[in-house]
PDB file of C-alpha atoms in Angstrom:
ATOM      1  CA  MET A   1     -72.803 -26.634  -2.844  1.00  0.00           C
ATOM      2  CA  THR A   2     -75.428 -29.231  -1.155  1.00  0.00           C
ATOM      3  CA  VAL A   3     -74.060 -32.440  -1.142  1.00  0.00           C
ATOM      4  CA  GLU A   4     -76.843 -34.932  -2.147  1.00  0.00           C
ATOM      5  CA  SER A   5     -76.830 -38.648   0.015  1.00  0.00           C
ATOM      6  CA  THR A   6     -74.796 -40.529  -2.727  1.00  0.00           C
ATOM      7  CA  GLY A   7     -73.504 -43.116  -0.264  1.00  0.00           C
ATOM      8  CA  ARG A   8     -69.919 -43.260   1.208  1.00  0.00           C
ATOM      9  CA  ARG A   9     -68.309 -43.230  -2.718  1.00  0.00           C
ATOM     10  CA  GLY A  10     -70.601 -40.655  -3.596  1.00  0.00           C
ATOM     11  CA  ILE A  11     -69.888 -38.021  -0.870  1.00  0.00           C
ATOM     12  CA  ARG A  12     -65.851 -38.602  -0.667  1.00  0.00           C
ATOM     13  CA  ALA A  13     -65.568 -37.802  -4.509  1.00  0.00           C
ATOM     14  CA  ALA A  14     -67.700 -34.757  -4.246  1.00  0.00           C
ATOM     15  CA  LEU A  15     -65.820 -33.830  -1.137  1.00  0.00           C
ATOM     16  CA  ILE A  16     -62.701 -34.072  -3.337  1.00  0.00           C
ATOM     17  CA  VAL A  17     -63.705 -32.739  -5.926  1.00  0.00           C
ATOM     18  CA  THR A  18     -65.187 -29.525  -3.873  1.00  0.00           C
ATOM     19  CA  GLY A  19     -62.212 -29.132  -2.468  1.00  0.00           C
ATOM     20  CA  THR A  20     -60.145 -29.584  -5.609  1.00  0.00           C
ATOM     21  CA  THR A  21     -62.470 -26.754  -6.989  1.00  0.00           C
ATOM     22  CA  PHE A  22     -60.913 -23.838  -4.951  1.00  0.00           C
ATOM     23  CA  ALA A  23     -57.700 -25.682  -4.485  1.00  0.00           C
ATOM     24  CA  ALA A  24     -57.199 -23.723  -8.254  1.00  0.00           C
ATOM     25  CA  LEU A  25     -57.536 -20.913  -6.015  1.00  0.00           C
ATOM     26  CA  ALA A  26     -55.081 -21.630  -3.301  1.00  0.00           C
ATOM     27  CA  LEU A  27     -52.596 -21.768  -5.628  1.00  0.00           C
ATOM     28  CA  ALA A  28     -53.275 -18.385  -6.361  1.00  0.00           C
ATOM     29  CA  GLY A  29     -52.898 -17.561  -3.496  1.00  0.00           C
ATOM     30  CA  MET A  30     -56.554 -16.360  -2.238  1.00  0.00           C
ATOM     31  CA  ALA A  31     -59.846 -18.100  -1.951  1.00  0.00           C
ATOM     32  CA  GLN A  32     -62.422 -16.721  -4.220  1.00  0.00           C
ATOM     33  CA  PRO A  33     -64.584 -14.228  -3.213  1.00  0.00           C
ATOM     34  CA  GLY A  34     -68.131 -14.829  -3.076  1.00  0.00           C
ATOM     35  CA  LYS A  35     -70.665 -12.203  -3.953  1.00  0.00           C
ATOM     36  CA  GLY A  36     -70.023  -8.448  -3.079  1.00  0.00           C
ATOM     37  CA  LYS A  37     -66.748  -9.761  -0.935  1.00  0.00           C
ATOM     38  CA  ASP A  38     -63.421  -8.770  -1.721  1.00  0.00           C
ATOM     39  CA  ALA A  39     -60.837 -11.997  -1.988  1.00  0.00           C
ATOM     40  CA  GLU A  40     -58.263 -12.853   0.974  1.00  0.00           C
ATOM     41  CA  PRO A  41     -55.154 -13.711   0.669  1.00  0.00           C
ATOM     42  CA  TRP A  42     -53.938 -17.318   1.562  1.00  0.00           C
ATOM     43  CA  ILE A  43     -50.181 -17.943   1.783  1.00  0.00           C
ATOM     44  CA  ALA A  44     -48.833 -20.722   3.185  1.00  0.00           C
ATOM     45  CA  PRO A  45     -46.327 -20.729   6.174  1.00  0.00           C
ATOM     46  CA  ALA A  46     -42.680 -20.041   4.899  1.00  0.00           C
ATOM     47  CA  ARG A  47     -41.511 -23.955   6.615  1.00  0.00           C
ATOM     48  CA  ALA A  48     -44.664 -25.664   4.301  1.00  0.00           C
ATOM     49  CA  ALA A  49     -43.348 -23.531   1.243  1.00  0.00           C
ATOM     50  CA  LYS A  50     -40.033 -24.719   1.180  1.00  0.00           C
ATOM     51  CA  LYS A  51     -41.293 -28.491   1.325  1.00  0.00           C
ATOM     52  CA  ALA A  52     -40.043 -30.627  -1.380  1.00  0.00           C
ATOM     53  CA  ASN A  53     -42.440 -33.182  -3.561  1.00  0.00           C
ATOM     54  CA  PRO A  54     -40.807 -36.017  -2.488  1.00  0.00           C
ATOM     55  CA  ILE A  55     -42.072 -37.775  -5.604  1.00  0.00           C
ATOM     56  CA  ALA A  56     -40.510 -37.418  -9.413  1.00  0.00           C
ATOM     57  CA  ALA A  57     -42.872 -36.081 -11.690  1.00  0.00           C
ATOM     58  CA  ASP A  58     -42.293 -38.850 -14.273  1.00  0.00           C
ATOM     59  CA  ALA A  59     -44.831 -40.296 -16.218  1.00  0.00           C
ATOM     60  CA  LYS A  60     -45.613 -42.972 -14.082  1.00  0.00           C
ATOM     61  CA  SER A  61     -46.525 -40.278 -11.428  1.00  0.00           C
ATOM     62  CA  VAL A  62     -48.305 -37.717 -13.793  1.00  0.00           C
ATOM     63  CA  GLU A  63     -49.743 -40.723 -15.262  1.00  0.00           C
ATOM     64  CA  LEU A  64     -51.569 -42.068 -11.939  1.00  0.00           C
ATOM     65  CA  GLY A  65     -52.053 -37.755 -11.657  1.00  0.00           C
ATOM     66  CA  LYS A  66     -53.838 -38.137 -14.244  1.00  0.00           C
ATOM     67  CA  LYS A  67     -56.109 -40.353 -13.315  1.00  0.00           C
ATOM     68  CA  LEU A  68     -57.064 -39.094  -9.893  1.00  0.00           C
ATOM     69  CA  TRP A  69     -57.574 -35.390 -11.480  1.00  0.00           C
ATOM     70  CA  GLU A  70     -60.080 -37.561 -13.654  1.00  0.00           C
ATOM     71  CA  ARG A  71     -61.762 -39.047 -11.322  1.00  0.00           C
ATOM     72  CA  ASP A  72     -61.715 -35.985  -9.100  1.00  0.00           C
ATOM     73  CA  CYS A  73     -61.809 -32.516 -10.376  1.00  0.00           C
ATOM     74  CA  LEU A  74     -62.402 -32.985 -14.114  1.00  0.00           C
ATOM     75  CA  SER A  75     -66.072 -31.892 -13.722  1.00  0.00           C
ATOM     76  CA  CYS A  76     -65.900 -28.586 -12.178  1.00  0.00           C
ATOM     77  CA  HIS A  77     -62.422 -28.072 -13.597  1.00  0.00           C
ATOM     78  CA  GLY A  78     -62.483 -29.138 -16.999  1.00  0.00           C
ATOM     79  CA  ALA A  79     -59.762 -31.661 -18.838  1.00  0.00           C
ATOM     80  CA  LYS A  80     -56.937 -28.750 -19.298  1.00  0.00           C
ATOM     81  CA  GLY A  81     -58.365 -27.673 -15.973  1.00  0.00           C
ATOM     82  CA  LEU A  82     -60.068 -24.232 -17.378  1.00  0.00           C
ATOM     83  CA  GLY A  83     -62.906 -24.856 -15.285  1.00  0.00           C
ATOM     84  CA  ASP A  84     -65.288 -25.235 -18.168  1.00  0.00           C
ATOM     85  CA  GLY A  85     -65.892 -28.647 -16.551  1.00  0.00           C
ATOM     86  CA  PRO A  86     -69.664 -30.181 -16.685  1.00  0.00           C
ATOM     87  CA  LYS A  87     -70.570 -29.311 -13.273  1.00  0.00           C
ATOM     88  CA  ALA A  88     -68.681 -25.354 -13.050  1.00  0.00           C
ATOM     89  CA  ALA A  89     -71.987 -23.731 -13.591  1.00  0.00           C
ATOM     90  CA  ASP A  90     -73.982 -25.390 -10.933  1.00  0.00           C
ATOM     91  CA  LEU A  91     -71.455 -24.020  -8.543  1.00  0.00           C
ATOM     92  CA  GLU A  92     -71.699 -20.927  -6.362  1.00  0.00           C
ATOM     93  CA  ARG A  93     -68.501 -19.720  -6.937  1.00  0.00           C
ATOM     94  CA  LYS A  94     -66.644 -19.358 -10.234  1.00  0.00           C
ATOM     95  CA  VAL A  95     -63.833 -22.181 -10.987  1.00  0.00           C
ATOM     96  CA  ALA A  96     -60.205 -20.339 -11.513  1.00  0.00           C
ATOM     97  CA  SER A  97     -58.533 -21.273 -14.291  1.00  0.00           C
ATOM     98  CA  LEU A  98     -55.302 -22.892 -14.014  1.00  0.00           C
ATOM     99  CA  GLU A  99     -54.136 -20.876 -16.680  1.00  0.00           C
ATOM    100  CA  ASP A 100     -54.074 -18.116 -14.646  1.00  0.00           C
ATOM    101  CA  PRO A 101     -50.085 -16.789 -14.745  1.00  0.00           C
ATOM    102  CA  VAL A 102     -50.393 -16.327 -10.556  1.00  0.00           C
ATOM    103  CA  VAL A 103     -51.126 -19.703  -9.865  1.00  0.00           C
ATOM    104  CA  TRP A 104     -47.803 -21.794 -11.117  1.00  0.00           C
ATOM    105  CA  ASP A 105     -46.268 -18.964  -9.257  1.00  0.00           C
ATOM    106  CA  GLN A 106     -46.201 -20.993  -5.537  1.00  0.00           C
ATOM    107  CA  THR A 107     -44.141 -24.285  -5.114  1.00  0.00           C
ATOM    108  CA  ASP A 108     -45.419 -27.774  -4.883  1.00  0.00           C
ATOM    109  CA  GLY A 109     -45.133 -27.744  -0.635  1.00  0.00           C
ATOM    110  CA  ALA A 110     -47.456 -24.626  -0.585  1.00  0.00           C
ATOM    111  CA  ILE A 111     -50.091 -26.002  -3.225  1.00  0.00           C
ATOM    112  CA  PHE A 112     -49.146 -29.552  -1.011  1.00  0.00           C
ATOM    113  CA  TRP A 113     -49.997 -27.849   2.265  1.00  0.00           C
ATOM    114  CA  LYS A 114     -53.067 -26.250   1.154  1.00  0.00           C
ATOM    115  CA  LEU A 115     -54.554 -28.866  -0.248  1.00  0.00           C
ATOM    116  CA  VAL A 116     -54.110 -30.757   3.149  1.00  0.00           C
ATOM    117  CA  GLU A 117     -55.275 -28.169   5.584  1.00  0.00           C
ATOM    118  CA  GLY A 118     -57.900 -26.803   3.674  1.00  0.00           C
ATOM    119  CA  LYS A 119     -60.152 -23.332   4.089  1.00  0.00           C
ATOM    120  CA  ALA A 120     -63.579 -22.362   3.851  1.00  0.00           C
ATOM    121  CA  PRO A 121     -65.186 -23.486   1.451  1.00  0.00           C
ATOM    122  CA  MET A 122     -62.348 -25.572   0.763  1.00  0.00           C
ATOM    123  CA  PRO A 123     -62.631 -28.969   3.282  1.00  0.00           C
ATOM    124  CA  ALA A 124     -59.235 -30.524   4.519  1.00  0.00           C
ATOM    125  CA  THR A 125     -58.549 -33.075   2.686  1.00  0.00           C
ATOM    126  CA  LYS A 126     -56.444 -34.808   5.167  1.00  0.00           C
ATOM    127  CA  THR A 127     -58.374 -37.979   4.874  1.00  0.00           C
ATOM    128  CA  LEU A 128     -59.585 -37.909   1.581  1.00  0.00           C
ATOM    129  CA  MET A 129     -56.674 -38.317   0.079  1.00  0.00           C
ATOM    130  CA  SER A 130     -53.367 -39.923   1.024  1.00  0.00           C
ATOM    131  CA  ASP A 131     -49.731 -37.868   0.378  1.00  0.00           C
ATOM    132  CA  ASP A 132     -48.660 -39.579  -2.195  1.00  0.00           C
ATOM    133  CA  GLU A 133     -52.340 -38.830  -4.167  1.00  0.00           C
ATOM    134  CA  ARG A 134     -51.315 -34.744  -3.534  1.00  0.00           C
ATOM    135  CA  TRP A 135     -48.323 -35.296  -4.786  1.00  0.00           C
ATOM    136  CA  HIS A 136     -48.966 -36.828  -7.903  1.00  0.00           C
ATOM    137  CA  VAL A 137     -52.194 -34.639  -8.554  1.00  0.00           C
ATOM    138  CA  ILE A 138     -49.156 -31.461  -7.898  1.00  0.00           C
ATOM    139  CA  ASN A 139     -47.298 -33.104 -10.397  1.00  0.00           C
ATOM    140  CA  TYR A 140     -49.737 -33.662 -12.771  1.00  0.00           C
ATOM    141  CA  MET A 141     -51.874 -30.109 -12.739  1.00  0.00           C
ATOM    142  CA  ARG A 142     -48.091 -28.679 -13.736  1.00  0.00           C
ATOM    143  CA  THR A 143     -48.380 -30.131 -17.051  1.00  0.00           C
ATOM    144  CA  LEU A 144     -51.569 -28.131 -17.537  1.00  0.00           C
ATOM    145  CA  ALA A 145     -49.347 -25.161 -17.338  1.00  0.00           C
ATOM    146  CA  PRO A 146     -49.288 -22.461 -20.467  1.00  0.00           C
ATOM    147  CA  PRO A 147     -45.881 -22.908 -21.506  1.00  0.00           C
ATOM    148  CA  GLU A 148     -44.643 -19.348 -20.376  1.00  0.00           C
ATOM    149  CA  ALA A 149     -45.875 -20.115 -16.475  1.00  0.00           C
ATOM    150  CA  THR A 150     -42.692 -23.274 -16.471  1.00  0.00           C
ATOM    151  CA  PRO A 151     -40.094 -21.162 -15.038  1.00  0.00           C
ATOM    152  CA  VAL A 152     -36.874 -22.019 -17.602  1.00  0.00           C
ATOM    153  CA  PRO A 153     -33.752 -23.167 -16.086  1.00  0.00           C
ATOM    154  CA  PRO A 154     -31.159 -21.176 -17.624  1.00  0.00           C
ATOM    155  CA  GLN A 155     -28.185 -22.790 -19.881  1.00  0.00           C
ATOM    156  CA  PHE A 156     -25.328 -22.794 -17.633  1.00  0.00           C
ATOM    157  CA  ALA A 157     -24.982 -24.292 -13.629  1.00  0.00           C
ATOM    158  CA  ALA A 158     -23.513 -20.974 -12.336  1.00  0.00           C
ATOM    159  CA  PRO A 159     -21.728 -20.187  -8.864  1.00  0.00           C
ATOM    160  CA  GLU A 160     -23.604 -18.524  -6.213  1.00  0.00           C
ATOM    161  CA  PRO A 161     -20.529 -15.521  -7.044  1.00  0.00           C
ATOM    162  CA  VAL A 162     -21.963 -15.038 -10.535  1.00  0.00           C
ATOM    163  CA  ARG A 163     -25.940 -15.483 -10.401  1.00  0.00           C
ATOM    164  CA  LYS A 164     -25.088 -13.099  -7.223  1.00  0.00           C
ATOM    165  CA  ALA A 165     -23.588 -10.331  -9.471  1.00  0.00           C
ATOM    166  CA  ALA A 166     -26.532 -11.111 -11.763  1.00  0.00           C
ATOM    167  CA  SER A 167     -29.089 -10.646  -9.342  1.00  0.00           C
ATOM    168  CA  GLU A 168     -27.081  -7.368  -8.018  1.00  0.00           C
ATOM    169  CA  THR A 169     -27.298  -5.894 -11.461  1.00  0.00           C
ATOM    170  CA  LEU A 170     -31.307  -6.840 -11.310  1.00  0.00           C
ATOM    171  CA  LYS A 171     -31.615  -4.956  -8.197  1.00  0.00           C
ATOM    172  CA  ALA A 172     -29.936  -1.559 -10.351  1.00  0.00           C
ATOM    173  CA  TYR A 173     -31.854  -2.526 -13.228  1.00  0.00           C
ATOM    174  CA  ASP A 174     -35.365  -2.514 -11.253  1.00  0.00           C
ATOM    175  CA  GLY A 175     -34.079   1.315  -9.927  1.00  0.00           C
ATOM    176  CA  VAL A 176     -33.555   2.886 -13.228  1.00  0.00           C
ATOM    177  CA  ARG A 177     -37.087   0.776 -14.246  1.00  0.00           C
ATOM    178  CA  ALA A 178     -38.649   2.672 -11.509  1.00  0.00           C
ATOM    179  CA  ALA A 179     -36.916   5.924 -11.946  1.00  0.00           C
ATOM    180  CA  LEU A 180     -38.276   5.795 -15.933  1.00  0.00           C
ATOM    181  CA  ALA A 181     -42.012   4.936 -14.442  1.00  0.00           C
ATOM    182  CA  GLY A 182     -42.380   8.104 -12.452  1.00  0.00           C
ATOM    183  CA  LYS A 183     -41.150  11.219 -13.265  1.00  0.00           C
ATOM    184  CA  ALA A 184     -40.681  12.351 -16.843  1.00  0.00           C
ATOM    185  CA  ASP A 185     -38.159  14.941 -16.499  1.00  0.00           C
ATOM    186  CA  GLY A 186     -35.268  12.059 -17.050  1.00  0.00           C
ATOM    187  CA  ALA A 187     -32.977  13.262 -13.982  1.00  0.00           C
ATOM    188  CA  ALA A 188     -34.244  10.191 -11.483  1.00  0.00           C
ATOM    189  CA  THR A 189     -33.816   7.922 -14.136  1.00  0.00           C
ATOM    190  CA  ALA A 190     -30.341   9.515 -15.043  1.00  0.00           C
ATOM    191  CA  LYS A 191     -28.834   9.207 -11.012  1.00  0.00           C
ATOM    192  CA  ALA A 192     -30.126   5.313 -11.056  1.00  0.00           C
ATOM    193  CA  ALA A 193     -28.343   4.662 -14.645  1.00  0.00           C
ATOM    194  CA  ALA A 194     -25.128   5.610 -12.692  1.00  0.00           C
ATOM    195  CA  SER A 195     -26.004   3.101 -10.280  1.00  0.00           C
ATOM    196  CA  LEU A 196     -26.821   0.487 -12.839  1.00  0.00           C
ATOM    197  CA  VAL A 197     -23.062   0.679 -14.498  1.00  0.00           C
ATOM    198  CA  ASP A 198     -21.069   0.657 -10.774  1.00  0.00           C
ATOM    199  CA  ALA A 199     -23.191  -2.991 -10.723  1.00  0.00           C
ATOM    200  CA  VAL A 200     -22.513  -3.890 -14.070  1.00  0.00           C
ATOM    201  CA  ALA A 201     -18.891  -3.752 -13.697  1.00  0.00           C
ATOM    202  CA  ALA A 202     -18.688  -6.050 -10.865  1.00  0.00           C
ATOM    203  CA  MET A 203     -20.434  -8.648 -12.804  1.00  0.00           C
ATOM    204  CA  ASP A 204     -17.127  -9.025 -14.866  1.00  0.00           C
ATOM    205  CA  LYS A 205     -15.359  -8.837 -11.818  1.00  0.00           C
ATOM    206  CA  ALA A 206     -17.048 -11.884  -9.921  1.00  0.00           C
ATOM    207  CA  GLU A 207     -15.698 -15.126  -9.382  1.00  0.00           C
ATOM    208  CA  THR A 208     -16.420 -17.186 -11.980  1.00  0.00           C
ATOM    209  CA  LYS A 209     -14.241 -20.438 -10.414  1.00  0.00           C
ATOM    210  CA  GLY A 210     -16.539 -23.342 -10.692  1.00  0.00           C
ATOM    211  CA  LEU A 211     -17.501 -22.572 -14.731  1.00  0.00           C
ATOM    212  CA  ALA A 212     -16.127 -24.526 -17.543  1.00  0.00           C
ATOM    213  CA  GLU A 213     -14.307 -22.537 -19.728  1.00  0.00           C
ATOM    214  CA  ASP A 214     -17.134 -22.356 -22.412  1.00  0.00           C
ATOM    215  CA  ALA A 215     -19.370 -20.879 -19.434  1.00  0.00           C
ATOM    216  CA  ALA A 216     -17.008 -18.784 -18.238  1.00  0.00           C
ATOM    217  CA  LYS A 217     -15.974 -16.802 -21.822  1.00  0.00           C
ATOM    218  CA  THR A 218     -20.520 -16.531 -21.906  1.00  0.00           C
ATOM    219  CA  TRP A 219     -20.136 -14.939 -18.824  1.00  0.00           C
ATOM    220  CA  HIS A 220     -17.340 -12.574 -20.001  1.00  0.00           C
ATOM    221  CA  GLU A 221     -19.306 -11.655 -22.813  1.00  0.00           C
ATOM    222  CA  ASP A 222     -22.872 -11.150 -21.511  1.00  0.00           C
ATOM    223  CA  ALA A 223     -21.040  -8.964 -18.935  1.00  0.00           C
ATOM    224  CA  GLY A 224     -19.652  -6.954 -21.552  1.00  0.00           C
ATOM    225  CA  VAL A 225     -22.514  -6.442 -23.898  1.00  0.00           C
ATOM    226  CA  CYS A 226     -24.226  -5.263 -20.672  1.00  0.00           C
ATOM    227  CA  ILE A 227     -21.706  -2.797 -19.445  1.00  0.00           C
ATOM    228  CA  LYS A 228     -22.153  -1.574 -23.023  1.00  0.00           C
ATOM    229  CA  ALA A 229     -25.206  -0.885 -22.816  1.00  0.00           C
ATOM    230  CA  ALA A 230     -25.158   0.428 -19.149  1.00  0.00           C
ATOM    231  CA  GLU A 231     -22.693   2.895 -20.216  1.00  0.00           C
ATOM    232  CA  THR A 232     -24.771   4.275 -23.644  1.00  0.00           C
ATOM    233  CA  LEU A 233     -28.347   4.539 -20.985  1.00  0.00           C
ATOM    234  CA  LYS A 234     -25.659   6.973 -18.550  1.00  0.00           C
ATOM    235  CA  ALA A 235     -24.871   8.696 -21.680  1.00  0.00           C
ATOM    236  CA  ALA A 236     -28.759   9.262 -22.257  1.00  0.00           C
ATOM    237  CA  GLY A 237     -28.246  11.559 -19.707  1.00  0.00           C
ATOM    238  CA  GLU A 238     -31.699  13.358 -19.019  1.00  0.00           C
ATOM    239  CA  ASP A 239     -33.066  12.820 -22.007  1.00  0.00           C
ATOM    240  CA  PRO A 240     -36.434  10.507 -21.828  1.00  0.00           C
ATOM    241  CA  ALA A 241     -36.705   9.662 -25.226  1.00  0.00           C
ATOM    242  CA  LYS A 242     -32.883   8.239 -25.047  1.00  0.00           C
ATOM    243  CA  GLN A 243     -32.995   6.886 -21.878  1.00  0.00           C
ATOM    244  CA  ARG A 244     -35.958   4.402 -23.152  1.00  0.00           C
ATOM    245  CA  ALA A 245     -34.374   3.224 -26.065  1.00  0.00           C
ATOM    246  CA  ALA A 246     -31.438   2.351 -23.857  1.00  0.00           C
ATOM    247  CA  PHE A 247     -33.033   0.821 -21.740  1.00  0.00           C
ATOM    248  CA  ALA A 248     -34.411  -1.149 -23.634  1.00  0.00           C
ATOM    249  CA  ALA A 249     -31.379  -2.388 -25.256  1.00  0.00           C
ATOM    250  CA  PHE A 250     -30.374  -2.962 -21.551  1.00  0.00           C
ATOM    251  CA  SER A 251     -32.985  -5.424 -21.269  1.00  0.00           C
ATOM    252  CA  SER A 252     -32.675  -7.327 -24.020  1.00  0.00           C
ATOM    253  CA  ALA A 253     -28.917  -8.043 -22.701  1.00  0.00           C
ATOM    254  CA  LEU A 254     -30.127  -8.573 -18.933  1.00  0.00           C
ATOM    255  CA  GLN A 255     -32.250 -11.096 -20.045  1.00  0.00           C
ATOM    256  CA  ARG A 256     -30.323 -13.050 -22.266  1.00  0.00           C
ATOM    257  CA  THR A 257     -27.674 -12.648 -18.916  1.00  0.00           C
ATOM    258  CA  ALA A 258     -29.997 -14.697 -17.349  1.00  0.00           C
ATOM    259  CA  GLU A 259     -31.426 -17.229 -19.326  1.00  0.00           C
ATOM    260  CA  HIS A 260     -27.750 -18.392 -19.325  1.00  0.00           C
ATOM    261  CA  PHE A 261     -26.629 -17.953 -15.957  1.00  0.00           C
ATOM    262  CA  GLY A 262     -29.932 -17.669 -13.649  1.00  0.00           C
ATOM    263  CA  HIS A 263     -30.273 -15.444 -10.964  1.00  0.00           C
ATOM    264  CA  SER A 264     -30.118 -15.869  -7.034  1.00  0.00           C
ATOM    265  CA  GLU A 265     -33.549 -14.166  -6.285  1.00  0.00           C
ATOM    266  CA  PRO A 266     -36.046 -16.599  -4.509  1.00  0.00           C
ATOM    267  CA  GLY A 267     -38.603 -16.967  -7.226  1.00  0.00           C
ATOM    268  CA  PRO A 268     -38.491 -16.414 -10.627  1.00  0.00           C
ATOM    269  CA  VAL A 269     -37.855 -13.364 -12.735  1.00  0.00           C
ATOM    270  CA  TYR A 270     -40.328 -12.582 -14.844  1.00  0.00           C
ATOM    271  CA  VAL A 271     -40.072 -10.891 -18.293  1.00  0.00           C
ATOM    272  CA  PHE A 272     -42.777  -8.848 -19.399  1.00  0.00           C
ATOM    273  CA  VAL A 273     -44.199  -7.441 -23.548  1.00  0.00           C
ATOM    274  CA  GLY A 274     -46.074  -4.736 -23.063  1.00  0.00           C
ATOM    275  CA  ALA A 275     -49.788  -4.770 -24.671  1.00  0.00           C
ATOM    276  CA  LYS A 276     -49.180  -1.866 -27.322  1.00  0.00           C
ATOM    277  CA  GLY A 277     -45.992   0.058 -28.323  1.00  0.00           C
ATOM    278  CA  PRO A 278     -43.218  -0.670 -30.443  1.00  0.00           C
ATOM    279  CA  ALA A 279     -42.530  -4.272 -31.297  1.00  0.00           C
ATOM    280  CA  GLY A 280     -39.863  -6.216 -28.257  1.00  0.00           C
ATOM    281  CA  GLN A 281     -41.177  -3.685 -25.880  1.00  0.00           C
ATOM    282  CA  LEU A 282     -39.963  -5.777 -22.471  1.00  0.00           C
ATOM    283  CA  TRP A 283     -38.631  -5.516 -18.841  1.00  0.00           C
ATOM    284  CA  LEU A 284     -37.725  -7.678 -16.191  1.00  0.00           C
ATOM    285  CA  GLN A 285     -38.989  -7.839 -12.730  1.00  0.00           C
ATOM    286  CA  THR A 286     -38.685  -9.787  -9.701  1.00  0.00           C
ATOM    287  CA  ASP A 287     -42.432  -8.702  -8.873  1.00  0.00           C
ATOM    288  CA  PRO A 288     -45.031 -10.607 -10.373  1.00  0.00           C
ATOM    289  CA  LYS A 289     -47.398  -7.660 -10.838  1.00  0.00           C
ATOM    290  CA  PRO A 290     -45.983  -6.170 -13.817  1.00  0.00           C
ATOM    291  CA  GLN A 291     -45.192  -2.556 -13.410  1.00  0.00           C
ATOM    292  CA  ALA A 292     -44.590  -1.360 -17.074  1.00  0.00           C
ATOM    293  CA  PRO A 293     -41.389   1.682 -17.669  1.00  0.00           C
ATOM    294  CA  TYR A 294     -42.391   2.578 -20.767  1.00  0.00           C
ATOM    295  CA  PRO A 295     -45.798   5.283 -20.961  1.00  0.00           C
ATOM    296  CA  ASP A 296     -46.537   2.970 -24.128  1.00  0.00           C
ATOM    297  CA  ALA A 297     -46.359  -0.299 -23.095  1.00  0.00           C
ATOM    298  CA  GLY A 298     -50.203  -0.112 -22.288  1.00  0.00           C
ATOM    299  CA  ASP A 299     -52.265  -1.643 -19.444  1.00  0.00           C
ATOM    300  CA  LYS A 300     -52.476  -5.604 -19.492  1.00  0.00           C
ATOM    301  CA  PRO A 301     -48.833  -6.146 -20.312  1.00  0.00           C
ATOM    302  CA  THR A 302     -48.384 -10.067 -20.677  1.00  0.00           C
ATOM    303  CA  PRO A 303     -45.635 -12.373 -18.775  1.00  0.00           C
ATOM    304  CA  LYS A 304     -43.432 -13.467 -21.912  1.00  0.00           C
ATOM    305  CA  LYS A 305     -41.502 -16.117 -19.693  1.00  0.00           C
ATOM    306  CA  ARG A 306     -40.382 -16.589 -16.382  1.00  0.00           C
ATOM    307  CA  LEU A 307     -36.505 -17.097 -15.685  1.00  0.00           C
ATOM    308  CA  ALA A 308     -35.324 -19.853 -12.809  1.00  0.00           C
ATOM    309  CA  GLY A 309     -33.026 -18.580 -10.591  1.00  0.00           C
ATOM    310  CA  GLN A 310     -30.223 -21.918 -10.833  1.00  0.00           C
ATOM    311  CA  LYS A 311     -30.557 -25.108 -13.073  1.00  0.00           C
ATOM    312  CA  LYS A 312     -30.991 -28.307 -11.855  1.00  0.00           C
TER     313      LYS A 312
END
């Protein structure tokens, strides 16, 4: 993009617009490719990604972020961050849409680091925005996310042993999902189902100290439903059709458990729905890239929900 000589304020605004345009690409974890070039991953350092946003996303911060957005970002990104601003068509590279689910899987700290450091063609914003301004913009940008992009916190504040037990079940469950997605002979799935039964049995024995009485009751009820569903899956033997039906029932039970108590995974747990197949055909993953367990799920599963690990 050519920056015209429009005075200091004009240059500063143009640079910020250009930088923020590619900030959205940074949020997605990669630089937008030029013609004939592959996208390159851009990952923030772990320490930077762990940096907490020091500014609460309250009404005042969001309003300030909105004003900064309208001043410096709207011309390219558009009012709702869809990449359809009035200047977007003039840019050499396509402006990313903030509706892209991948955009919202990074922490505020990772986004902040990328805004500060920059990466060609995105300039560093060290002298273009203050730290507080960047945090305000991030707070406002979060409001532009579609509902399914925001991780849903669990209903109950659960202690680590409970959330860890849920995660161990998720790992065993993922083994069943991978087996279902592989060979269709049913043998691998039957083997994985046995491990899932063991993991779910451990859920019911997890230490619930720290849970309120009603929460502890719900935990054991959820564990009971999961145990029954896992046993049904094991009883399906090596019959792929019965295995898929039992897996679907277990998926729904596990989703309810995660919605109630969360998990101990470092990122959100994704609930995907197949583009085709029976209604309600869903599954859970810790990987943001969908890997359908069903042969008739279609080639474009959609994320229905993101489940946060713990209640804030």
